[in-house]
Coordinates of C-alpha atoms and ligand atoms in Angstrom, one line a residue:
X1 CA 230.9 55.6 58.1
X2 CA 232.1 56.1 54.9
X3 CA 228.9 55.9 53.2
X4 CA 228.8 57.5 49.3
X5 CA 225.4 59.1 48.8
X6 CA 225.9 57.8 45.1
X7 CA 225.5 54.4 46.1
X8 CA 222.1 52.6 45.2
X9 CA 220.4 51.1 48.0
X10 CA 221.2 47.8 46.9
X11 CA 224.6 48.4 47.2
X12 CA 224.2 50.8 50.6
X13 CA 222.6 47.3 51.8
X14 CA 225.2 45.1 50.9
X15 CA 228.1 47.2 52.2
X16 CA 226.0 48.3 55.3
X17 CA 226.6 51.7 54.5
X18 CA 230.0 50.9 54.3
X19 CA 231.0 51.2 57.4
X20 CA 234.3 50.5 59.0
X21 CA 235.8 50.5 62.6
X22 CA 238.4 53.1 62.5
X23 CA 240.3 51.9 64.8
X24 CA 240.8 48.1 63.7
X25 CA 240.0 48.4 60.3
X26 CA 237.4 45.5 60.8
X27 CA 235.0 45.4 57.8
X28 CA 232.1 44.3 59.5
X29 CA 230.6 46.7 63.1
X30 CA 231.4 44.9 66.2
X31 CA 228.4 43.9 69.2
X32 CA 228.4 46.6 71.8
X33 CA 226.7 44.9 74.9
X34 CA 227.5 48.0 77.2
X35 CA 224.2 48.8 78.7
X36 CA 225.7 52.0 80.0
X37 CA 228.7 54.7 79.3
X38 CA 231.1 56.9 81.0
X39 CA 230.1 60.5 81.8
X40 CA 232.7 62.7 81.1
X41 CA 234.5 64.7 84.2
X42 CA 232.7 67.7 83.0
X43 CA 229.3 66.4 83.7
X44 CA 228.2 65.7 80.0
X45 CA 228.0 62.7 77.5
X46 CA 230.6 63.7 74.9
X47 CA 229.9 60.2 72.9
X48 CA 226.3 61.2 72.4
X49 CA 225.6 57.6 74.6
X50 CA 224.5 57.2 78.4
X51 CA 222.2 54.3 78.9
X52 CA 221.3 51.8 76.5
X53 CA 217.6 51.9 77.0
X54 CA 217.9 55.7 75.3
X55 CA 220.4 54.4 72.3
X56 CA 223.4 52.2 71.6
X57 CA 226.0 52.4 68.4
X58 CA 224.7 48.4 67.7
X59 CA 221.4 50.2 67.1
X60 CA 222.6 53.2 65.3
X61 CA 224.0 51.1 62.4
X62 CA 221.1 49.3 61.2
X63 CA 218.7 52.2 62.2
X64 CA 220.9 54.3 60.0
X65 CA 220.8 51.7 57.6
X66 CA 217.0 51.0 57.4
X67 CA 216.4 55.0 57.2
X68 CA 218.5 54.9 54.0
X69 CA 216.9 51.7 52.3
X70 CA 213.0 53.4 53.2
X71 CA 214.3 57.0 52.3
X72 CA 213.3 58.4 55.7
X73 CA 214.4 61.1 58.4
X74 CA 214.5 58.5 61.4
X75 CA 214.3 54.9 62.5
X76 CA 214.3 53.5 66.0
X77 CA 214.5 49.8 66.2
X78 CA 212.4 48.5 69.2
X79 CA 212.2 44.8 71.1
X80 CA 209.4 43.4 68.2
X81 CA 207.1 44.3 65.4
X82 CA 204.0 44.2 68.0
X83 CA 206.2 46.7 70.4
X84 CA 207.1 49.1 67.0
X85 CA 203.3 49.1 66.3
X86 CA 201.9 49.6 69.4
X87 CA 203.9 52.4 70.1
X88 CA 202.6 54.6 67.2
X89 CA 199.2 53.6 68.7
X90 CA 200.1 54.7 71.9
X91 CA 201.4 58.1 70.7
X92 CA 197.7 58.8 70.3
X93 CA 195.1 59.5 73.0
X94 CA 192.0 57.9 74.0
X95 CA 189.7 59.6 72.1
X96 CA 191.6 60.0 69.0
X97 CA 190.0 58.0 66.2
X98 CA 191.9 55.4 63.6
X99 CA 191.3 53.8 60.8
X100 CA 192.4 49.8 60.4
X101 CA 191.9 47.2 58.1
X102 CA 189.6 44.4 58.2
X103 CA 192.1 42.0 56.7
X104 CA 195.6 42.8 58.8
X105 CA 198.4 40.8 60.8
X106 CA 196.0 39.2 63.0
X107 CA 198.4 40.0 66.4
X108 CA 197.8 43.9 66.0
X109 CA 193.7 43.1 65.2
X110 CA 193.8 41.6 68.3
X111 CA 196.2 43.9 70.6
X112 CA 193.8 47.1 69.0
X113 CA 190.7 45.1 70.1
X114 CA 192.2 44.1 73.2
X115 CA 193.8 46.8 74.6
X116 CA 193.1 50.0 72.5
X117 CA 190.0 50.3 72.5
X118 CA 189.2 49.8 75.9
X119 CA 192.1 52.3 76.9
X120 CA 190.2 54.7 74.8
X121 CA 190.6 54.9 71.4
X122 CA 188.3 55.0 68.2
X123 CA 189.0 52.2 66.0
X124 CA 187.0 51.6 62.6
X125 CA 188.0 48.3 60.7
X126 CA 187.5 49.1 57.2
X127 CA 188.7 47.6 53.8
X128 CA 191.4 49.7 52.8
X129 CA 191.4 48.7 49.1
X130 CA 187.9 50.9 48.9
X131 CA 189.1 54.6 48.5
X132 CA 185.3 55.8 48.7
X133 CA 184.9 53.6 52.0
X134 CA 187.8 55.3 53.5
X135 CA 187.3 58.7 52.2
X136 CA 183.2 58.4 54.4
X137 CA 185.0 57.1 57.8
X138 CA 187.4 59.6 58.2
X139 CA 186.0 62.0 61.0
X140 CA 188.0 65.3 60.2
X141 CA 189.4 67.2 63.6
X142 CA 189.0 63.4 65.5
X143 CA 190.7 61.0 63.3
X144 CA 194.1 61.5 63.9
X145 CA 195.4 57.7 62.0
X146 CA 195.3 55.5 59.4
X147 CA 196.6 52.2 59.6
X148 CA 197.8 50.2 56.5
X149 CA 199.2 46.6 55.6
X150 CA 200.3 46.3 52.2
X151 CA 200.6 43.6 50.6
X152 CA 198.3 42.7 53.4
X153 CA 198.0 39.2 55.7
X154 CA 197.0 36.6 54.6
X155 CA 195.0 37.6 52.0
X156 CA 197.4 40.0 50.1
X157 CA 195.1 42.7 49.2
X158 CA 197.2 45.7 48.0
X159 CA 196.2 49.3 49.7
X160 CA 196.7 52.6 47.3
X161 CA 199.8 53.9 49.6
X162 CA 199.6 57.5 47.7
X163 CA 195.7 58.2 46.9
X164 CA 195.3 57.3 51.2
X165 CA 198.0 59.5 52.0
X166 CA 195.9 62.5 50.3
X167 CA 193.0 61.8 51.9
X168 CA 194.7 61.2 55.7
X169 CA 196.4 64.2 55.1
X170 CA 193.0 65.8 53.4
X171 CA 192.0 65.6 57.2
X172 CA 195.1 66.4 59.1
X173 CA 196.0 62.7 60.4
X174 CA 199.5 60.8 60.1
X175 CA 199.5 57.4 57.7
X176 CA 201.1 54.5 59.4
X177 CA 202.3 51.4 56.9
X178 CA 202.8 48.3 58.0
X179 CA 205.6 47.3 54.9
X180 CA 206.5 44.5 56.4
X181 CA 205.8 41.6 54.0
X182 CA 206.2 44.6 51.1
X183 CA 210.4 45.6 52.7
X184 CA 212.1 48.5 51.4
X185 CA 212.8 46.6 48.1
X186 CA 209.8 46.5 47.2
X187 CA 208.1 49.7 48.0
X188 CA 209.3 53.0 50.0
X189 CA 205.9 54.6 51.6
X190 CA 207.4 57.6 53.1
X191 CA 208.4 58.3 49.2
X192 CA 204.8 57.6 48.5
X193 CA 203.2 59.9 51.3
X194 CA 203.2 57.8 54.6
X195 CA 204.5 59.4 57.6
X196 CA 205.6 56.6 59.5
X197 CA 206.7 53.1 58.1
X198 CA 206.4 49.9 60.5
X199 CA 208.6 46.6 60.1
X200 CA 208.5 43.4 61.8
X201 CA 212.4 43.2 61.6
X202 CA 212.0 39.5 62.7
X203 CA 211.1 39.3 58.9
X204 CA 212.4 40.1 55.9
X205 CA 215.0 42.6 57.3
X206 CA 216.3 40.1 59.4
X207 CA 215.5 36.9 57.1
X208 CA 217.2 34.0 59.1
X209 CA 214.5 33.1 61.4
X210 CA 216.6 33.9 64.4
X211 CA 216.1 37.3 66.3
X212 CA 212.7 39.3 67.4
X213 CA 212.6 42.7 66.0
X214 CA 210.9 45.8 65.0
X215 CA 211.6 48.8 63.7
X216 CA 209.9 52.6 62.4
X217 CA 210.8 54.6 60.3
X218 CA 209.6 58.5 59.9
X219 CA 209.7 61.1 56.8
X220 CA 210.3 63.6 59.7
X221 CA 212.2 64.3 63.1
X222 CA 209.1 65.7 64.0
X223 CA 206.9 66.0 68.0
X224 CA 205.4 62.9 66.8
X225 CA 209.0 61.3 66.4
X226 CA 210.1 62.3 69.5
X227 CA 206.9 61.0 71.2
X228 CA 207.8 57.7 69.7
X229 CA 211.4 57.7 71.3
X230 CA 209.5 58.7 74.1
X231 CA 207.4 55.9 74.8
X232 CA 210.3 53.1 74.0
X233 CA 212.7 55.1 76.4
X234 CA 210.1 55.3 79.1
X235 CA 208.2 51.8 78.1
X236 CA 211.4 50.2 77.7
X237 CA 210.7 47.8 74.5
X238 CA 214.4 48.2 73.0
X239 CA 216.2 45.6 71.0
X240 CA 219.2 44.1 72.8
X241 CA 222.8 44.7 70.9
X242 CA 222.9 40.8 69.8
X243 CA 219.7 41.2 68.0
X244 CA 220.4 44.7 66.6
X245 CA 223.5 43.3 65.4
X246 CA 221.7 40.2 63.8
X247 CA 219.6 42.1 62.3
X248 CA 222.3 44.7 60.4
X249 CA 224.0 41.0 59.2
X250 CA 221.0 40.5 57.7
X251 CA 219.9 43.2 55.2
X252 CA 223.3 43.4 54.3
X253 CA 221.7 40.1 52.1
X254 CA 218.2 42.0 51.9
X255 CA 218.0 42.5 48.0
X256 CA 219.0 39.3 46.6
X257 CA 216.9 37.1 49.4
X258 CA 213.9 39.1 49.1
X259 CA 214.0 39.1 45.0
X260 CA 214.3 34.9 45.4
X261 CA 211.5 35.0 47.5
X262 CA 209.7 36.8 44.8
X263 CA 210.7 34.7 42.0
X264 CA 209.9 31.8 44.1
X265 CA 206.1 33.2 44.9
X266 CA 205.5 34.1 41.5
X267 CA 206.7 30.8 40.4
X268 CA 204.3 28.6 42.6
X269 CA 201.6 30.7 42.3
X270 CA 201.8 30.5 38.1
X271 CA 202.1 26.8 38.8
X272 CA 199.5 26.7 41.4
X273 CA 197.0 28.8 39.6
X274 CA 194.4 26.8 37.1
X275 CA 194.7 23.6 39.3
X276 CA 192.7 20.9 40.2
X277 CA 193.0 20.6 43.5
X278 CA 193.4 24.4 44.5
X279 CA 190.2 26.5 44.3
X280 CA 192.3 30.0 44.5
X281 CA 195.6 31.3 44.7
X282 CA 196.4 34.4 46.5
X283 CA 199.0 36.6 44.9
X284 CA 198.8 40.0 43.6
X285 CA 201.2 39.2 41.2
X286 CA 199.3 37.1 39.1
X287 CA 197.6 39.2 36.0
X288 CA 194.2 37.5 37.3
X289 CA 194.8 39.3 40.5
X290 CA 192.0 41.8 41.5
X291 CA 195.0 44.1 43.0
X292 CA 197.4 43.1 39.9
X293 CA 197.6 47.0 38.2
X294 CA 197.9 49.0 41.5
X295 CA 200.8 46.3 42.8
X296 CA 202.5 46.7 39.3
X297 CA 202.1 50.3 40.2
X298 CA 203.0 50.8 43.4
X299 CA 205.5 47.9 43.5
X300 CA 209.1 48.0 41.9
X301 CA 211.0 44.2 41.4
X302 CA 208.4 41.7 42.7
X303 CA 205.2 41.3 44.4
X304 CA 206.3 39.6 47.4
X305 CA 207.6 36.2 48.4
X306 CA 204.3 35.8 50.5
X307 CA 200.9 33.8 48.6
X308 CA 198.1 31.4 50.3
X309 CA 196.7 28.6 48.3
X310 CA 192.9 27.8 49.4
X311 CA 193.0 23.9 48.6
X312 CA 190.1 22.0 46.9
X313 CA 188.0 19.8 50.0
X314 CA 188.2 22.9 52.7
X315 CA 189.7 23.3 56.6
X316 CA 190.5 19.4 56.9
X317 CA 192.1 19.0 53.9
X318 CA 194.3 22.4 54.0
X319 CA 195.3 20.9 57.5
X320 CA 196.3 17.2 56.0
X321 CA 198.2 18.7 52.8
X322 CA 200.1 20.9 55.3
X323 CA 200.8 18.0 57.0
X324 CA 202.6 15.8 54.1
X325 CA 204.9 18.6 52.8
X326 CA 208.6 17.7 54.0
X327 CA 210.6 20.5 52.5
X328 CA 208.1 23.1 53.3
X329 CA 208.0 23.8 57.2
X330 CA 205.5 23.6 59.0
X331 CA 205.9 26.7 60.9
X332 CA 204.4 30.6 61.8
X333 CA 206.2 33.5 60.8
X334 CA 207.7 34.5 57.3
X335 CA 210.4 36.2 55.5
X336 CA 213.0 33.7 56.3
X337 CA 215.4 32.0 54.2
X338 CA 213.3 28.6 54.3
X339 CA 209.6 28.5 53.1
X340 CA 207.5 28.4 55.7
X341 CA 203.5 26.6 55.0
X342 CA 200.7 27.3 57.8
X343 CA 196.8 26.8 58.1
X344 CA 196.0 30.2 58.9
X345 CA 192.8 29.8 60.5
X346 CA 194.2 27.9 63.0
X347 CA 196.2 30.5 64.2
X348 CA 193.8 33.3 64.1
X349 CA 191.0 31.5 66.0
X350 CA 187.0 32.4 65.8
X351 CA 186.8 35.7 64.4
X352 CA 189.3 35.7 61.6
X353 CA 188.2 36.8 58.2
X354 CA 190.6 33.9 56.5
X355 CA 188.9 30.4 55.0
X356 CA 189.5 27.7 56.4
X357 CA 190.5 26.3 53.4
X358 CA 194.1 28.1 52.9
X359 CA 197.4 27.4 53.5
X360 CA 199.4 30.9 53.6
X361 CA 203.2 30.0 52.4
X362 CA 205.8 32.0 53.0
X363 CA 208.6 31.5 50.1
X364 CA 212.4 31.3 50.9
X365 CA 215.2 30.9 48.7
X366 CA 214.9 27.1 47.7
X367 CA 214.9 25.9 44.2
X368 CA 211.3 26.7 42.9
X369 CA 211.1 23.1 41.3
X370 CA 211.5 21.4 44.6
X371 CA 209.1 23.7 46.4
X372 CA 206.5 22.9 43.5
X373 CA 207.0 19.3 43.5
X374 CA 206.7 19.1 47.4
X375 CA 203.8 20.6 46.9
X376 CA 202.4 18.9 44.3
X377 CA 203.1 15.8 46.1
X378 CA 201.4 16.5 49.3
X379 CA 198.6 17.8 47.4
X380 CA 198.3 14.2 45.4
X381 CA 198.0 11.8 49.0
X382 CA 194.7 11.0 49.5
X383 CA 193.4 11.9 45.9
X384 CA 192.0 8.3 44.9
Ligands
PLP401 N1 203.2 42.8 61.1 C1 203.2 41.7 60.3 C2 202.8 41.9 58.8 C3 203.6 40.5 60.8 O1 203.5 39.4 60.0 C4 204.0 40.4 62.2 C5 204.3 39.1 62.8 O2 204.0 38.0 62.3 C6 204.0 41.5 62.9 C7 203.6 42.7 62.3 C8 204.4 41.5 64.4 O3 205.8 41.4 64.5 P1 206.6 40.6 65.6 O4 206.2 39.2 65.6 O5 208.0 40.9 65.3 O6 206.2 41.3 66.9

């Protein structure tokens, strides 16, 4: 590496910490596949590597990179976001209690439901935009967690990163952030007072649409930490080299995709806002937004290249106006290049807390116009 520590992180991004192979001079880090590595005749690993389920140099690069752009002591990438998260869940033990939100990534509702609790632990679902609310659940000497999402999906409530770190720490538990949807450019939550920060690398980080990923990041090389590295070594949920790799090519275009995405949100949802045929947009960076002053806050650059739109005429409708966009795709995920349009409610089944009525879009980095006209056009078939 020849990293400078004068660089911004926009520029640590771009030149992935500006590192170089010595030996070829090649500007951009090669794949290493090798799953292991020679022990030396003396019986140790001079090279710091042995088996690729413990590390590889493919992962060192971008977690070296992420643990810059977060301002962190430590990042380990792992095989998803879902693996990431469940591993700081699993550094717990039954018993321990935790503190979720009711409005989150439906996948890790589900997986705390699912398997969590019934392995033992104590989970409270709370709104986490309610300081009081979370202040009265915490159990000092049991609760040992809190778990954030913010901007959070699909709604995109915004949780106070640095008044629920005092209070988590007010009773000796760790604060967890899922920053996801939010990405280093946008916020840094170990600067704020989180302890650990959690990405779905398949995301943003990445932001092609073409690897599975996940990744945390600590403010300290601490027991916790090395529980962490524990349970992926042992559990096995690493990334392969390809993906890692991806995924380093990828933030090295982090800033300037995520600030189009934001433009492009905040665009639609200005457009989008005082229309007929939508009864609410979803976006905490419009001024109307109940969220707007702690976002503006708490956020730097943008508030996000995620919205949802809840459409005028409810679930059937949403699910017909998805169905006539053509440059929107019709697609899960987000945080990719192209802008993705889904009826939420689908995915998330019986007990989700989302209306049936909205479409959640994820913005890429299209022209704003022709994502508001397609838009505007699928919203007009059908309207006699
Ligand atoms: N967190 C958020 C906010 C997400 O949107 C997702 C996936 O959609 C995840 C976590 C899970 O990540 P992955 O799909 O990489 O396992």
């Amino acid at each position: 590496m020849t990293s400078d520590e004068n660089w911004s992180r926009r520029s640590q991004a771009a030149r992935a910490l500006g590192w170089v192979d010595q030996s070829t001079r090649a500007v951009t880090p090669p794949i290493h596949p090798a799953s292991t590595f020679l022990r030396d005749p003396d019986n140790q690993y001079s090279s710091g590597y042995s088996y690729a389920r413990d590390t590889n140099p493919t992962y060192d690069q971008a977690e070296a990179l992420l643990c810059e752009l977060e301002g962190g002591a430590a990042a380990m990438l792992f095989a998803s976001g879902m693996a990431a998260a469940g591993a700081v869940f699993l550094n717990l033990a039954p018993g321990d209690h935790v503190l979720a939100p009711r409005v989150m990534y439906w996948g890790l509702r589900k997986w705390l439901m699912d398997f969590a609790v019934p392995w033992g632990l104590v989970v409270d679902f709370i709104d986490m935009g309610d300081l009081v609310a979370i202040k009265a659940a915490l159990r000092p000497g049991q609760s040992r967690l809190i778990w954030i999402e913010t901007p959070a999906n699909p709604l995109w409530g915004i949780s106070d990163i640095a008044a629920i770190a005092a209070l988590t720490h007010g009773v000796g538990a760790r604060l967890a952030v899922d920053s996801t949807v939010a990405t280093p450019v946008l916020s840094q939550p170990l600067i704020l007072g989180a302890d650990v920060v959690m990405h779905s690398a398949t995301k943003y980080l990445n932001g092609h649409s073409d690897m599975i990923g996940g990744a945390l990041v600590a403010s300290q090389r601490d027991e916790f930490w090395q529980g962490l590295a524990d349970i992926r070594h042992d559990g096995g949920a690493v990334l392969g080299a390809f993906e890692a790799w991806l995924l380093l090519r990828g933030m090295r275009t982090l800033y300037p995709r995520v600030e189009a995405a934001c433009r492009n949100a905040q665009a639609v949802a200005e457009h989008f806002h005082d229309h007929a045929e939508i009864v609410e947009v979803l976006y905490p960076g419009l001024p109307s937004a109940p969220d707007h002053a702690l976002a503006a806050r708490q956020m730097r650059g943008g508030f996000g290249g995620m919205l949802s739109l809840r459409v005028r005429g409810g679930e059937a409708r949403a699910i017909e106006v998805a169905a006539n966009v053509k440059l929107w795709s019709r697609a899960t995920s987000l945080g990719g290049v192209e802008s993705l349009i889904e009826h939420r409610a689908s995915v998330e089944g019986p007990d989700t807390p989302v209306p049936g009525d909205l479409l959640r879009l994820s913005c890429g980095i299209e022209d704003a116009k022709d994502l508001i006209a397609d838009l505007e056009r699928a919203l007009a078939i059908g309207i006699s």
